[in-house]
Amino acid sequence: MKILACISVVPDTTTKITFTDNNTQFNTAGVQYILNPYDELAVTRGLEIAEANAGTLTIVHVGKADAEPVIRKALSMGANEAIRIDAEAMDAQQVAEEIAKIAEGYDLILTGRESIDYNGGAVCGLLGSLLGIPSINVVTRIDYADGKFSFDRDIDGGRESVSCAGPCVASAQKELCEPRIPNMRGIMAARTKPLQVLPAQTQGGYSQYSAFELPVAKSGVKLIDPSEAGKLIEILRNEAKVI
Amino acid sequence: MSVLVFAEISDGKFKKATFEAVSYGRQVADMLGTQVVAIAIGTGADASELSTYGAHVVKTIATGDSFTADAYAAAVNASANEVSAHTIIISNTYTGKSLAPRVAQLMNAALATNVVSLPDTSNGFQVKRSVFSGKAFAFVNLQRSHKVIAITPNSFEIKTFGGSANVENSAIALGASSLNIDSVNKVTGKIPLTEAEVVVSGGRGMKGPENWHMIEELANILGAATACSKPVSDMDWRPHSEHVGQTGITIKPNLYIAIGISGAIQHLAGVSSSKVIVAINKDPEAPFFKAADYGIVGDAFDVLPQLISAAKN
Ligand SMILES: Cc1cc2nc3c(=O)[nH]c(=O)nc-3n(C[C@H](O)[C@H](O)[C@H](O)COP(=O)(O)OP(=O)(O)OC[C@H]3O[C@@H](n4cnc5c(N)ncnc54)[C@H](O)[C@@H]3O)c2cc1C
Ligand SMILES: Nc1ncnc2c1ncn2[C@@H]1O[C@H](COP(=O)(O)O)[C@@H](O)[C@H]1O
């Protein structure tokens, strides 16, 4: 079995988000980049399925060379090889089109539910449509048996179980598995695993970011005396009018 | 030209998010000087209801009560072609999130998800969307003749309009999906977290799952959904489906009440767009107070019973 896991590289979750150049650029100064937390789950579950089915897991990332430490991290978790498509990723559509060009021959393609920076949540569905295969969003379970993949996925107000033959693409949601932490042997092995760099094949994005804005800061908290906590309910009813 | 809105049906009814999408679509159509067509796939819902929210035409495909992204996307794309729609509006529910990218790909359209503004067409076609898990917003220009806009639920006021829509059976048939739906398990009698207007949430300060009956009681009285912080679901005090934050669910209720939650940046990322935030914490230095509109510095075990009894009246 051949599995492909798509990874994005995102600012660490503790990053204080700020912008420069008159709010047109994300301020990368001092930002630590990490493997997108949902992609960590995709890689982990992909590895488990590959290992159980004498398969391989390939990592793919669309981005520039500065992403390579994070790609090596995915390799140190146990992936067999990695591909970096050398392009400045402008949007999910460009990323999906680039990945679609190399996705032939994989039985299962995994992404994260969303990247925690631009939160598009779009790559899974775009890839499914580009490749003409089922796309299964926000999965909390993936199993493979008797030539079929089966999934649990979150839906509005509940959960459903679905199945299909491969190839298919699914996006990882929390609860899929516990992320695998690379061990020393994995870290050593990752240094020499193949990381192929391929040129971009598509024209670039469908959209362009022109400016950013921070949410309006709260004007300050109004404190209510704990001995008269019931007053809060009155305020929420009559002043804030939210209940 | 027209604007096409995907009118999501759930359990034989239109969702509130659908009315938001139709009313949003009407405003876009007015802006572009064109009409708004809604496409409703599934049975049970009263299509004429969408007139109120601004639909000029409602097309119905009365089959396929179970959503599959591939079949629905093909039907939405065919409907868009039929009415020459260049702009497609979809609500960013779980269903919408599965659907929108596939529709965008079929239409070769530019896609924007998590959209929180009407488009600005004064210079191209620009929308505002939330990014960095709610820590910021971005203005993005959609650079294709066709656009798919997935709007964040609970971000737009539902406007009502006069007139009555033409309701027509669509000539388009819903095709087969290559995905089998084996079982569906919907939580009944509980408000889904992502759709709740009020959310009562507990953190590690609640000490243990045995104390959650207070959170649930308050939530029940307020008609609220319940949520929790990450450690609470990690320790299995509460189900994972209640975990909100950067690595959990992002929510945007009208009121978020956080009890015994410190207010770590990753937690705030998932809840900070809530309209009104209340923090209850015994530590006056808890970071949540900086993000809250109202606060009580006190012990949850003293404060909650008072809130419950006040809310009952
Ligand atoms: C990669 C990453 C992703 C993360 N994603 C998320 C996420 O999505 N969501 C999330 O929630 N967290 C997330 N976290 C964890 C986050 O950093 C915090 O650790 C977590 O939010 C803390 O949860 P808490 O506030 O319930 O617990 P604590 O930090 O332990 O805080 C408990 C609070 O309760 C108060 N308290 C104690 N007793 C009482 C009492 N009797 N009455 C009133 N108040 C009391 C305390 O003063 C304290 O402020 C993430 C962390 C990382 C590293
Ligand atoms: N530049 C990229 N290279 C490879 N995969 C990506 C890239 N960006 C996003 N992805 C994948 O697509 C998922 C969803 O991303 P997004 O649509 O940006 O929210 C991520 O979790 C990754 O699995």
PDB file of C-alpha atoms in Angstrom, chain B residues 15-289:
ATOM      1  CA  LYS B  15     -30.751  25.257   9.038  1.00  0.00           C
ATOM      2  CA  LYS B  16     -30.431  28.734  10.517  1.00  0.00           C
ATOM      3  CA  ALA B  17     -27.106  28.875   8.681  1.00  0.00           C
ATOM      4  CA  THR B  18     -29.031  28.408   5.433  1.00  0.00           C
ATOM      5  CA  PHE B  19     -31.120  31.507   6.101  1.00  0.00           C
ATOM      6  CA  GLU B  20     -27.912  33.422   6.800  1.00  0.00           C
ATOM      7  CA  ALA B  21     -26.474  32.209   3.491  1.00  0.00           C
ATOM      8  CA  VAL B  22     -29.604  33.092   1.491  1.00  0.00           C
ATOM      9  CA  SER B  23     -29.835  36.553   3.032  1.00  0.00           C
ATOM     10  CA  TYR B  24     -26.101  37.053   2.410  1.00  0.00           C
ATOM     11  CA  GLY B  25     -26.557  35.843  -1.175  1.00  0.00           C
ATOM     12  CA  ARG B  26     -29.395  38.317  -1.724  1.00  0.00           C
ATOM     13  CA  GLN B  27     -27.213  41.180  -0.549  1.00  0.00           C
ATOM     14  CA  VAL B  28     -24.440  40.107  -2.917  1.00  0.00           C
ATOM     15  CA  ALA B  29     -26.948  39.807  -5.757  1.00  0.00           C
ATOM     16  CA  ASP B  30     -28.282  43.300  -5.037  1.00  0.00           C
ATOM     17  CA  MET B  31     -24.725  44.577  -5.062  1.00  0.00           C
ATOM     18  CA  LEU B  32     -24.018  42.941  -8.413  1.00  0.00           C
ATOM     19  CA  GLY B  33     -27.418  43.893  -9.849  1.00  0.00           C
ATOM     20  CA  THR B  34     -28.525  40.320 -10.383  1.00  0.00           C
ATOM     21  CA  GLN B  35     -30.845  37.687  -8.934  1.00  0.00           C
ATOM     22  CA  VAL B  36     -30.277  35.076  -6.271  1.00  0.00           C
ATOM     23  CA  VAL B  37     -31.111  31.438  -6.905  1.00  0.00           C
ATOM     24  CA  ALA B  38     -31.122  28.883  -4.090  1.00  0.00           C
ATOM     25  CA  ILE B  39     -30.500  25.205  -4.737  1.00  0.00           C
ATOM     26  CA  ALA B  40     -32.044  22.911  -2.131  1.00  0.00           C
ATOM     27  CA  ILE B  41     -31.068  19.247  -2.232  1.00  0.00           C
ATOM     28  CA  GLY B  42     -33.040  16.827  -0.072  1.00  0.00           C
ATOM     29  CA  THR B  43     -36.586  16.439   1.139  1.00  0.00           C
ATOM     30  CA  GLY B  44     -38.833  17.810   3.856  1.00  0.00           C
ATOM     31  CA  ALA B  45     -37.968  21.503   3.902  1.00  0.00           C
ATOM     32  CA  ASP B  46     -40.493  24.055   2.641  1.00  0.00           C
ATOM     33  CA  ALA B  47     -38.657  25.690  -0.269  1.00  0.00           C
ATOM     34  CA  SER B  48     -40.923  28.745  -0.300  1.00  0.00           C
ATOM     35  CA  GLU B  49     -39.605  29.643   3.151  1.00  0.00           C
ATOM     36  CA  LEU B  50     -36.456  30.945   1.446  1.00  0.00           C
ATOM     37  CA  SER B  51     -38.415  33.831  -0.160  1.00  0.00           C
ATOM     38  CA  THR B  52     -38.462  35.559   3.177  1.00  0.00           C
ATOM     39  CA  TYR B  53     -34.677  35.668   3.235  1.00  0.00           C
ATOM     40  CA  GLY B  54     -34.389  37.043  -0.269  1.00  0.00           C
ATOM     41  CA  ALA B  55     -34.352  34.150  -2.752  1.00  0.00           C
ATOM     42  CA  HIS B  56     -35.783  35.069  -6.172  1.00  0.00           C
ATOM     43  CA  VAL B  57     -35.798  31.473  -7.379  1.00  0.00           C
ATOM     44  CA  VAL B  58     -35.551  28.208  -5.463  1.00  0.00           C
ATOM     45  CA  LYS B  59     -34.608  25.057  -7.355  1.00  0.00           C
ATOM     46  CA  THR B  60     -35.201  21.788  -5.599  1.00  0.00           C
ATOM     47  CA  ILE B  61     -33.717  18.358  -6.095  1.00  0.00           C
ATOM     48  CA  ALA B  62     -35.946  16.212  -3.924  1.00  0.00           C
ATOM     49  CA  THR B  63     -33.633  13.217  -3.460  1.00  0.00           C
ATOM     50  CA  GLY B  64     -30.456  12.444  -1.638  1.00  0.00           C
ATOM     51  CA  ASP B  65     -31.103  13.119   2.003  1.00  0.00           C
ATOM     52  CA  SER B  66     -27.653  11.856   2.843  1.00  0.00           C
ATOM     53  CA  PHE B  67     -24.959  14.294   1.942  1.00  0.00           C
ATOM     54  CA  THR B  68     -21.971  13.130  -0.078  1.00  0.00           C
ATOM     55  CA  ALA B  69     -19.478  15.744  -1.206  1.00  0.00           C
ATOM     56  CA  ASP B  70     -18.842  14.389  -4.708  1.00  0.00           C
ATOM     57  CA  ALA B  71     -22.490  13.942  -5.770  1.00  0.00           C
ATOM     58  CA  TYR B  72     -23.659  17.198  -4.205  1.00  0.00           C
ATOM     59  CA  ALA B  73     -20.759  19.161  -5.712  1.00  0.00           C
ATOM     60  CA  ALA B  74     -21.612  17.852  -9.189  1.00  0.00           C
ATOM     61  CA  ALA B  75     -25.252  18.890  -8.725  1.00  0.00           C
ATOM     62  CA  VAL B  76     -24.335  22.352  -7.420  1.00  0.00           C
ATOM     63  CA  ASN B  77     -21.910  22.845 -10.299  1.00  0.00           C
ATOM     64  CA  ALA B  78     -24.549  21.794 -12.844  1.00  0.00           C
ATOM     65  CA  SER B  79     -27.065  24.146 -11.208  1.00  0.00           C
ATOM     66  CA  ALA B  80     -24.563  27.000 -11.347  1.00  0.00           C
ATOM     67  CA  ASN B  81     -24.033  26.383 -15.053  1.00  0.00           C
ATOM     68  CA  GLU B  82     -27.759  26.213 -15.679  1.00  0.00           C
ATOM     69  CA  VAL B  83     -28.423  29.655 -14.192  1.00  0.00           C
ATOM     70  CA  SER B  84     -25.016  31.079 -15.208  1.00  0.00           C
ATOM     71  CA  ALA B  85     -24.036  31.757 -11.635  1.00  0.00           C
ATOM     72  CA  HIS B  86     -20.545  33.128 -11.177  1.00  0.00           C
ATOM     73  CA  THR B  87     -20.748  33.528  -7.414  1.00  0.00           C
ATOM     74  CA  ILE B  88     -21.672  30.616  -5.171  1.00  0.00           C
ATOM     75  CA  ILE B  89     -22.498  31.074  -1.486  1.00  0.00           C
ATOM     76  CA  ILE B  90     -22.186  28.167   0.938  1.00  0.00           C
ATOM     77  CA  SER B  91     -22.369  28.199   4.730  1.00  0.00           C
ATOM     78  CA  ASN B  92     -19.195  26.906   6.356  1.00  0.00           C
ATOM     79  CA  THR B  93     -20.910  24.120   8.316  1.00  0.00           C
ATOM     80  CA  TYR B  94     -19.282  20.666   8.293  1.00  0.00           C
ATOM     81  CA  THR B  95     -21.352  19.933   5.196  1.00  0.00           C
ATOM     82  CA  GLY B  96     -20.365  23.227   3.601  1.00  0.00           C
ATOM     83  CA  LYS B  97     -16.686  22.657   4.343  1.00  0.00           C
ATOM     84  CA  SER B  98     -16.799  19.323   2.524  1.00  0.00           C
ATOM     85  CA  LEU B  99     -18.742  20.761  -0.383  1.00  0.00           C
ATOM     86  CA  ALA B 100     -17.188  24.178  -1.094  1.00  0.00           C
ATOM     87  CA  PRO B 101     -13.720  23.043  -2.259  1.00  0.00           C
ATOM     88  CA  ARG B 102     -15.166  20.458  -4.634  1.00  0.00           C
ATOM     89  CA  VAL B 103     -17.573  22.993  -6.119  1.00  0.00           C
ATOM     90  CA  ALA B 104     -14.730  25.499  -6.509  1.00  0.00           C
ATOM     91  CA  GLN B 105     -12.580  22.949  -8.286  1.00  0.00           C
ATOM     92  CA  LEU B 106     -15.361  21.933 -10.713  1.00  0.00           C
ATOM     93  CA  MET B 107     -16.085  25.581 -11.510  1.00  0.00           C
ATOM     94  CA  ASN B 108     -12.436  26.574 -11.713  1.00  0.00           C
ATOM     95  CA  ALA B 109     -13.434  29.239  -9.205  1.00  0.00           C
ATOM     96  CA  ALA B 110     -11.449  31.110  -6.581  1.00  0.00           C
ATOM     97  CA  LEU B 111     -12.402  29.879  -3.114  1.00  0.00           C
ATOM     98  CA  ALA B 112     -12.593  31.721   0.198  1.00  0.00           C
ATOM     99  CA  THR B 113     -13.662  29.877   3.355  1.00  0.00           C
ATOM    100  CA  ASN B 114     -14.384  31.326   6.847  1.00  0.00           C
ATOM    101  CA  VAL B 115     -15.659  34.530   5.265  1.00  0.00           C
ATOM    102  CA  VAL B 116     -16.947  37.148   7.719  1.00  0.00           C
ATOM    103  CA  SER B 117     -17.796  40.112   5.467  1.00  0.00           C
ATOM    104  CA  LEU B 118     -19.837  40.972   2.425  1.00  0.00           C
ATOM    105  CA  PRO B 119     -17.642  41.318  -0.653  1.00  0.00           C
ATOM    106  CA  ASP B 120     -16.100  44.661  -1.474  1.00  0.00           C
ATOM    107  CA  THR B 121     -16.422  45.066  -5.226  1.00  0.00           C
ATOM    108  CA  SER B 122     -15.065  48.601  -5.450  1.00  0.00           C
ATOM    109  CA  ASN B 123     -11.729  47.306  -6.657  1.00  0.00           C
ATOM    110  CA  GLY B 124     -11.907  43.710  -7.813  1.00  0.00           C
ATOM    111  CA  PHE B 125     -13.675  41.294  -5.491  1.00  0.00           C
ATOM    112  CA  GLN B 126     -12.425  41.272  -1.931  1.00  0.00           C
ATOM    113  CA  VAL B 127     -13.685  39.471   1.179  1.00  0.00           C
ATOM    114  CA  LYS B 128     -12.545  39.391   4.777  1.00  0.00           C
ATOM    115  CA  ARG B 129     -11.891  35.971   6.296  1.00  0.00           C
ATOM    116  CA  SER B 130     -10.672  34.848   9.677  1.00  0.00           C
ATOM    117  CA  VAL B 131      -7.182  33.386   9.816  1.00  0.00           C
ATOM    118  CA  PHE B 132      -4.737  32.167  12.474  1.00  0.00           C
ATOM    119  CA  SER B 133      -7.607  30.410  14.261  1.00  0.00           C
ATOM    120  CA  GLY B 134      -9.448  33.622  14.937  1.00  0.00           C
ATOM    121  CA  LYS B 135      -6.360  35.524  16.079  1.00  0.00           C
ATOM    122  CA  ALA B 136      -6.564  37.757  12.971  1.00  0.00           C
ATOM    123  CA  PHE B 137      -8.479  38.585   9.795  1.00  0.00           C
ATOM    124  CA  ALA B 138      -7.210  38.739   6.229  1.00  0.00           C
ATOM    125  CA  PHE B 139      -8.510  40.629   3.220  1.00  0.00           C
ATOM    126  CA  VAL B 140      -8.286  38.404   0.210  1.00  0.00           C
ATOM    127  CA  ASN B 141      -8.875  39.244  -3.436  1.00  0.00           C
ATOM    128  CA  LEU B 142     -10.538  36.520  -5.460  1.00  0.00           C
ATOM    129  CA  GLN B 143      -8.919  36.617  -8.862  1.00  0.00           C
ATOM    130  CA  ARG B 144     -11.144  34.443 -11.009  1.00  0.00           C
ATOM    131  CA  SER B 145     -14.359  35.182 -12.875  1.00  0.00           C
ATOM    132  CA  HIS B 146     -16.065  32.535 -10.700  1.00  0.00           C
ATOM    133  CA  LYS B 147     -16.017  32.624  -6.907  1.00  0.00           C
ATOM    134  CA  VAL B 148     -17.067  30.279  -4.145  1.00  0.00           C
ATOM    135  CA  ILE B 149     -17.624  31.993  -0.798  1.00  0.00           C
ATOM    136  CA  ALA B 150     -18.070  29.906   2.324  1.00  0.00           C
ATOM    137  CA  ILE B 151     -19.399  32.124   5.107  1.00  0.00           C
ATOM    138  CA  THR B 152     -18.842  31.535   8.819  1.00  0.00           C
ATOM    139  CA  PRO B 153     -22.092  30.598  10.577  1.00  0.00           C
ATOM    140  CA  ASN B 154     -23.414  33.112  13.096  1.00  0.00           C
ATOM    141  CA  SER B 155     -21.487  35.992  11.487  1.00  0.00           C
ATOM    142  CA  PHE B 156     -24.267  37.668   9.564  1.00  0.00           C
ATOM    143  CA  GLU B 157     -27.573  39.079  10.587  1.00  0.00           C
ATOM    144  CA  ILE B 158     -30.468  37.315   8.845  1.00  0.00           C
ATOM    145  CA  LYS B 159     -32.248  39.961   6.764  1.00  0.00           C
ATOM    146  CA  THR B 160     -35.775  39.491   5.528  1.00  0.00           C
ATOM    147  CA  PHE B 161     -37.115  40.615   2.175  1.00  0.00           C
ATOM    148  CA  GLY B 162     -40.555  40.929   0.593  1.00  0.00           C
ATOM    149  CA  GLY B 163     -41.684  39.077  -2.489  1.00  0.00           C
ATOM    150  CA  SER B 164     -42.188  35.432  -3.181  1.00  0.00           C
ATOM    151  CA  ALA B 165     -39.721  33.142  -4.863  1.00  0.00           C
ATOM    152  CA  ASN B 166     -40.408  30.936  -7.853  1.00  0.00           C
ATOM    153  CA  VAL B 167     -40.049  27.387  -6.620  1.00  0.00           C
ATOM    154  CA  GLU B 168     -39.128  24.923  -9.374  1.00  0.00           C
ATOM    155  CA  ASN B 169     -38.122  21.296  -9.514  1.00  0.00           C
ATOM    156  CA  SER B 170     -34.642  21.214 -10.913  1.00  0.00           C
ATOM    157  CA  ALA B 171     -34.076  19.170 -14.051  1.00  0.00           C
ATOM    158  CA  ILE B 172     -30.726  18.146 -12.612  1.00  0.00           C
ATOM    159  CA  ALA B 173     -30.526  14.710 -11.020  1.00  0.00           C
ATOM    160  CA  LEU B 174     -28.290  13.901  -8.112  1.00  0.00           C
ATOM    161  CA  GLY B 175     -25.704  11.372  -9.295  1.00  0.00           C
ATOM    162  CA  ALA B 176     -24.318   8.448  -7.346  1.00  0.00           C
ATOM    163  CA  SER B 177     -21.459   8.923  -4.913  1.00  0.00           C
ATOM    164  CA  SER B 178     -18.382   6.735  -4.831  1.00  0.00           C
ATOM    165  CA  LEU B 179     -18.575   6.842  -1.047  1.00  0.00           C
ATOM    166  CA  ASN B 180     -20.828   4.498   0.957  1.00  0.00           C
ATOM    167  CA  ILE B 181     -22.525   5.891   4.022  1.00  0.00           C
ATOM    168  CA  ASP B 182     -22.587   2.991   6.470  1.00  0.00           C
ATOM    169  CA  SER B 183     -24.225   4.643   9.460  1.00  0.00           C
ATOM    170  CA  VAL B 184     -25.181   8.074  10.774  1.00  0.00           C
ATOM    171  CA  ASN B 185     -25.303   8.894  14.421  1.00  0.00           C
ATOM    172  CA  LYS B 186     -26.796  12.258  15.288  1.00  0.00           C
ATOM    173  CA  VAL B 187     -26.953  13.503  18.812  1.00  0.00           C
ATOM    174  CA  THR B 188     -30.601  14.228  19.402  1.00  0.00           C
ATOM    175  CA  GLY B 189     -32.013  16.526  22.026  1.00  0.00           C
ATOM    176  CA  LYS B 190     -28.695  18.316  22.377  1.00  0.00           C
ATOM    177  CA  ILE B 191     -27.672  21.565  20.749  1.00  0.00           C
ATOM    178  CA  PRO B 192     -24.658  21.018  18.499  1.00  0.00           C
ATOM    179  CA  LEU B 193     -21.743  23.053  19.805  1.00  0.00           C
ATOM    180  CA  THR B 194     -21.006  24.712  16.460  1.00  0.00           C
ATOM    181  CA  GLU B 195     -24.586  25.963  16.157  1.00  0.00           C
ATOM    182  CA  ALA B 196     -25.180  27.024  19.744  1.00  0.00           C
ATOM    183  CA  GLU B 197     -25.837  30.682  20.515  1.00  0.00           C
ATOM    184  CA  VAL B 198     -24.805  30.232  24.132  1.00  0.00           C
ATOM    185  CA  VAL B 199     -21.970  27.972  25.300  1.00  0.00           C
ATOM    186  CA  VAL B 200     -21.089  27.090  28.891  1.00  0.00           C
ATOM    187  CA  SER B 201     -17.559  25.748  29.119  1.00  0.00           C
ATOM    188  CA  GLY B 202     -15.483  24.234  31.909  1.00  0.00           C
ATOM    189  CA  GLY B 203     -11.756  23.823  32.438  1.00  0.00           C
ATOM    190  CA  ARG B 204      -9.427  22.035  34.795  1.00  0.00           C
ATOM    191  CA  GLY B 205     -10.627  24.360  37.564  1.00  0.00           C
ATOM    192  CA  MET B 206     -13.796  22.233  37.690  1.00  0.00           C
ATOM    193  CA  LYS B 207     -11.627  19.599  39.411  1.00  0.00           C
ATOM    194  CA  GLY B 208     -13.279  16.484  37.970  1.00  0.00           C
ATOM    195  CA  PRO B 209     -16.062  15.047  35.792  1.00  0.00           C
ATOM    196  CA  GLU B 210     -18.267  14.517  38.849  1.00  0.00           C
ATOM    197  CA  ASN B 211     -18.725  18.303  39.066  1.00  0.00           C
ATOM    198  CA  TRP B 212     -19.955  18.757  35.516  1.00  0.00           C
ATOM    199  CA  HIS B 213     -23.604  18.417  36.530  1.00  0.00           C
ATOM    200  CA  MET B 214     -23.405  22.106  37.494  1.00  0.00           C
ATOM    201  CA  ILE B 215     -22.125  23.104  34.046  1.00  0.00           C
ATOM    202  CA  GLU B 216     -24.850  21.002  32.470  1.00  0.00           C
ATOM    203  CA  GLU B 217     -27.559  22.403  34.677  1.00  0.00           C
ATOM    204  CA  LEU B 218     -26.615  25.993  33.882  1.00  0.00           C
ATOM    205  CA  ALA B 219     -26.380  25.116  30.178  1.00  0.00           C
ATOM    206  CA  ASN B 220     -29.811  23.495  30.265  1.00  0.00           C
ATOM    207  CA  ILE B 221     -31.463  26.503  31.819  1.00  0.00           C
ATOM    208  CA  LEU B 222     -29.813  28.860  29.317  1.00  0.00           C
ATOM    209  CA  GLY B 223     -30.496  26.608  26.309  1.00  0.00           C
ATOM    210  CA  ALA B 224     -26.751  26.403  25.853  1.00  0.00           C
ATOM    211  CA  ALA B 225     -24.329  23.783  24.556  1.00  0.00           C
ATOM    212  CA  THR B 226     -21.450  22.623  26.750  1.00  0.00           C
ATOM    213  CA  ALA B 227     -17.761  22.813  25.891  1.00  0.00           C
ATOM    214  CA  CYS B 228     -14.421  22.276  27.621  1.00  0.00           C
ATOM    215  CA  SER B 229     -10.703  23.009  27.469  1.00  0.00           C
ATOM    216  CA  LYS B 230      -8.205  20.601  25.927  1.00  0.00           C
ATOM    217  CA  PRO B 231      -6.842  19.037  29.137  1.00  0.00           C
ATOM    218  CA  VAL B 232     -10.400  18.278  30.217  1.00  0.00           C
ATOM    219  CA  SER B 233     -11.055  16.218  27.085  1.00  0.00           C
ATOM    220  CA  ASP B 234      -7.527  14.757  27.151  1.00  0.00           C
ATOM    221  CA  MET B 235      -8.226  13.421  30.643  1.00  0.00           C
ATOM    222  CA  ASP B 236     -11.553  12.038  29.397  1.00  0.00           C
ATOM    223  CA  TRP B 237     -13.563  14.125  31.823  1.00  0.00           C
ATOM    224  CA  ARG B 238     -15.559  15.188  28.778  1.00  0.00           C
ATOM    225  CA  PRO B 239     -15.901  13.895  25.184  1.00  0.00           C
ATOM    226  CA  HIS B 240     -13.412  15.127  22.576  1.00  0.00           C
ATOM    227  CA  SER B 241     -16.281  16.638  20.612  1.00  0.00           C
ATOM    228  CA  GLU B 242     -16.549  19.342  23.310  1.00  0.00           C
ATOM    229  CA  HIS B 243     -12.927  20.495  23.090  1.00  0.00           C
ATOM    230  CA  VAL B 244     -12.717  24.063  21.812  1.00  0.00           C
ATOM    231  CA  GLY B 245      -9.614  25.985  20.840  1.00  0.00           C
ATOM    232  CA  GLN B 246      -6.895  26.120  18.259  1.00  0.00           C
ATOM    233  CA  THR B 247      -6.678  22.330  18.020  1.00  0.00           C
ATOM    234  CA  GLY B 248     -10.341  21.759  18.810  1.00  0.00           C
ATOM    235  CA  ILE B 249     -13.488  23.335  17.508  1.00  0.00           C
ATOM    236  CA  THR B 250     -13.666  27.041  16.707  1.00  0.00           C
ATOM    237  CA  ILE B 251     -16.916  28.552  17.875  1.00  0.00           C
ATOM    238  CA  LYS B 252     -18.591  31.910  17.604  1.00  0.00           C
ATOM    239  CA  PRO B 253     -21.596  31.966  19.912  1.00  0.00           C
ATOM    240  CA  ASN B 254     -23.317  35.119  21.146  1.00  0.00           C
ATOM    241  CA  LEU B 255     -22.267  34.233  24.672  1.00  0.00           C
ATOM    242  CA  TYR B 256     -19.344  32.127  25.905  1.00  0.00           C
ATOM    243  CA  ILE B 257     -19.105  31.446  29.630  1.00  0.00           C
ATOM    244  CA  ALA B 258     -15.710  30.054  30.685  1.00  0.00           C
ATOM    245  CA  ILE B 259     -15.554  28.506  34.128  1.00  0.00           C
ATOM    246  CA  GLY B 260     -12.247  27.446  35.669  1.00  0.00           C
ATOM    247  CA  ILE B 261     -10.385  27.936  32.388  1.00  0.00           C
ATOM    248  CA  SER B 262      -7.105  29.868  32.508  1.00  0.00           C
ATOM    249  CA  GLY B 263      -7.410  31.445  29.038  1.00  0.00           C
ATOM    250  CA  ALA B 264      -4.285  30.084  27.349  1.00  0.00           C
ATOM    251  CA  ILE B 265      -3.652  31.548  23.897  1.00  0.00           C
ATOM    252  CA  GLN B 266      -4.564  28.228  22.233  1.00  0.00           C
ATOM    253  CA  HIS B 267      -7.883  28.124  24.044  1.00  0.00           C
ATOM    254  CA  LEU B 268      -8.708  31.757  23.260  1.00  0.00           C
ATOM    255  CA  ALA B 269      -7.972  31.160  19.579  1.00  0.00           C
ATOM    256  CA  GLY B 270     -11.076  29.002  19.308  1.00  0.00           C
ATOM    257  CA  VAL B 271     -13.481  31.203  21.253  1.00  0.00           C
ATOM    258  CA  SER B 272     -12.320  34.810  21.014  1.00  0.00           C
ATOM    259  CA  SER B 273     -14.762  35.693  18.222  1.00  0.00           C
ATOM    260  CA  SER B 274     -17.684  35.066  20.568  1.00  0.00           C
ATOM    261  CA  LYS B 275     -19.767  38.218  20.870  1.00  0.00           C
ATOM    262  CA  VAL B 276     -19.803  38.326  24.674  1.00  0.00           C
ATOM    263  CA  ILE B 277     -17.324  36.476  26.863  1.00  0.00           C
ATOM    264  CA  VAL B 278     -17.694  35.784  30.578  1.00  0.00           C
ATOM    265  CA  ALA B 279     -14.758  34.447  32.620  1.00  0.00           C
ATOM    266  CA  ILE B 280     -15.169  32.896  36.050  1.00  0.00           C
ATOM    267  CA  ASN B 281     -11.887  32.103  37.745  1.00  0.00           C
ATOM    268  CA  LYS B 282     -10.554  32.240  41.280  1.00  0.00           C
ATOM    269  CA  ASP B 283      -7.249  33.684  40.089  1.00  0.00           C
ATOM    270  CA  PRO B 284      -7.535  37.443  39.367  1.00  0.00           C
ATOM    271  CA  GLU B 285      -4.408  37.139  37.184  1.00  0.00           C
ATOM    272  CA  ALA B 286      -5.948  34.497  34.901  1.00  0.00           C
ATOM    273  CA  PRO B 287      -5.339  35.602  31.283  1.00  0.00           C
ATOM    274  CA  PHE B 288      -9.001  34.982  30.432  1.00  0.00           C
ATOM    275  CA  PHE B 289      -9.984  38.223  32.167  1.00  0.00           C
TER     276      PHE B 289
END
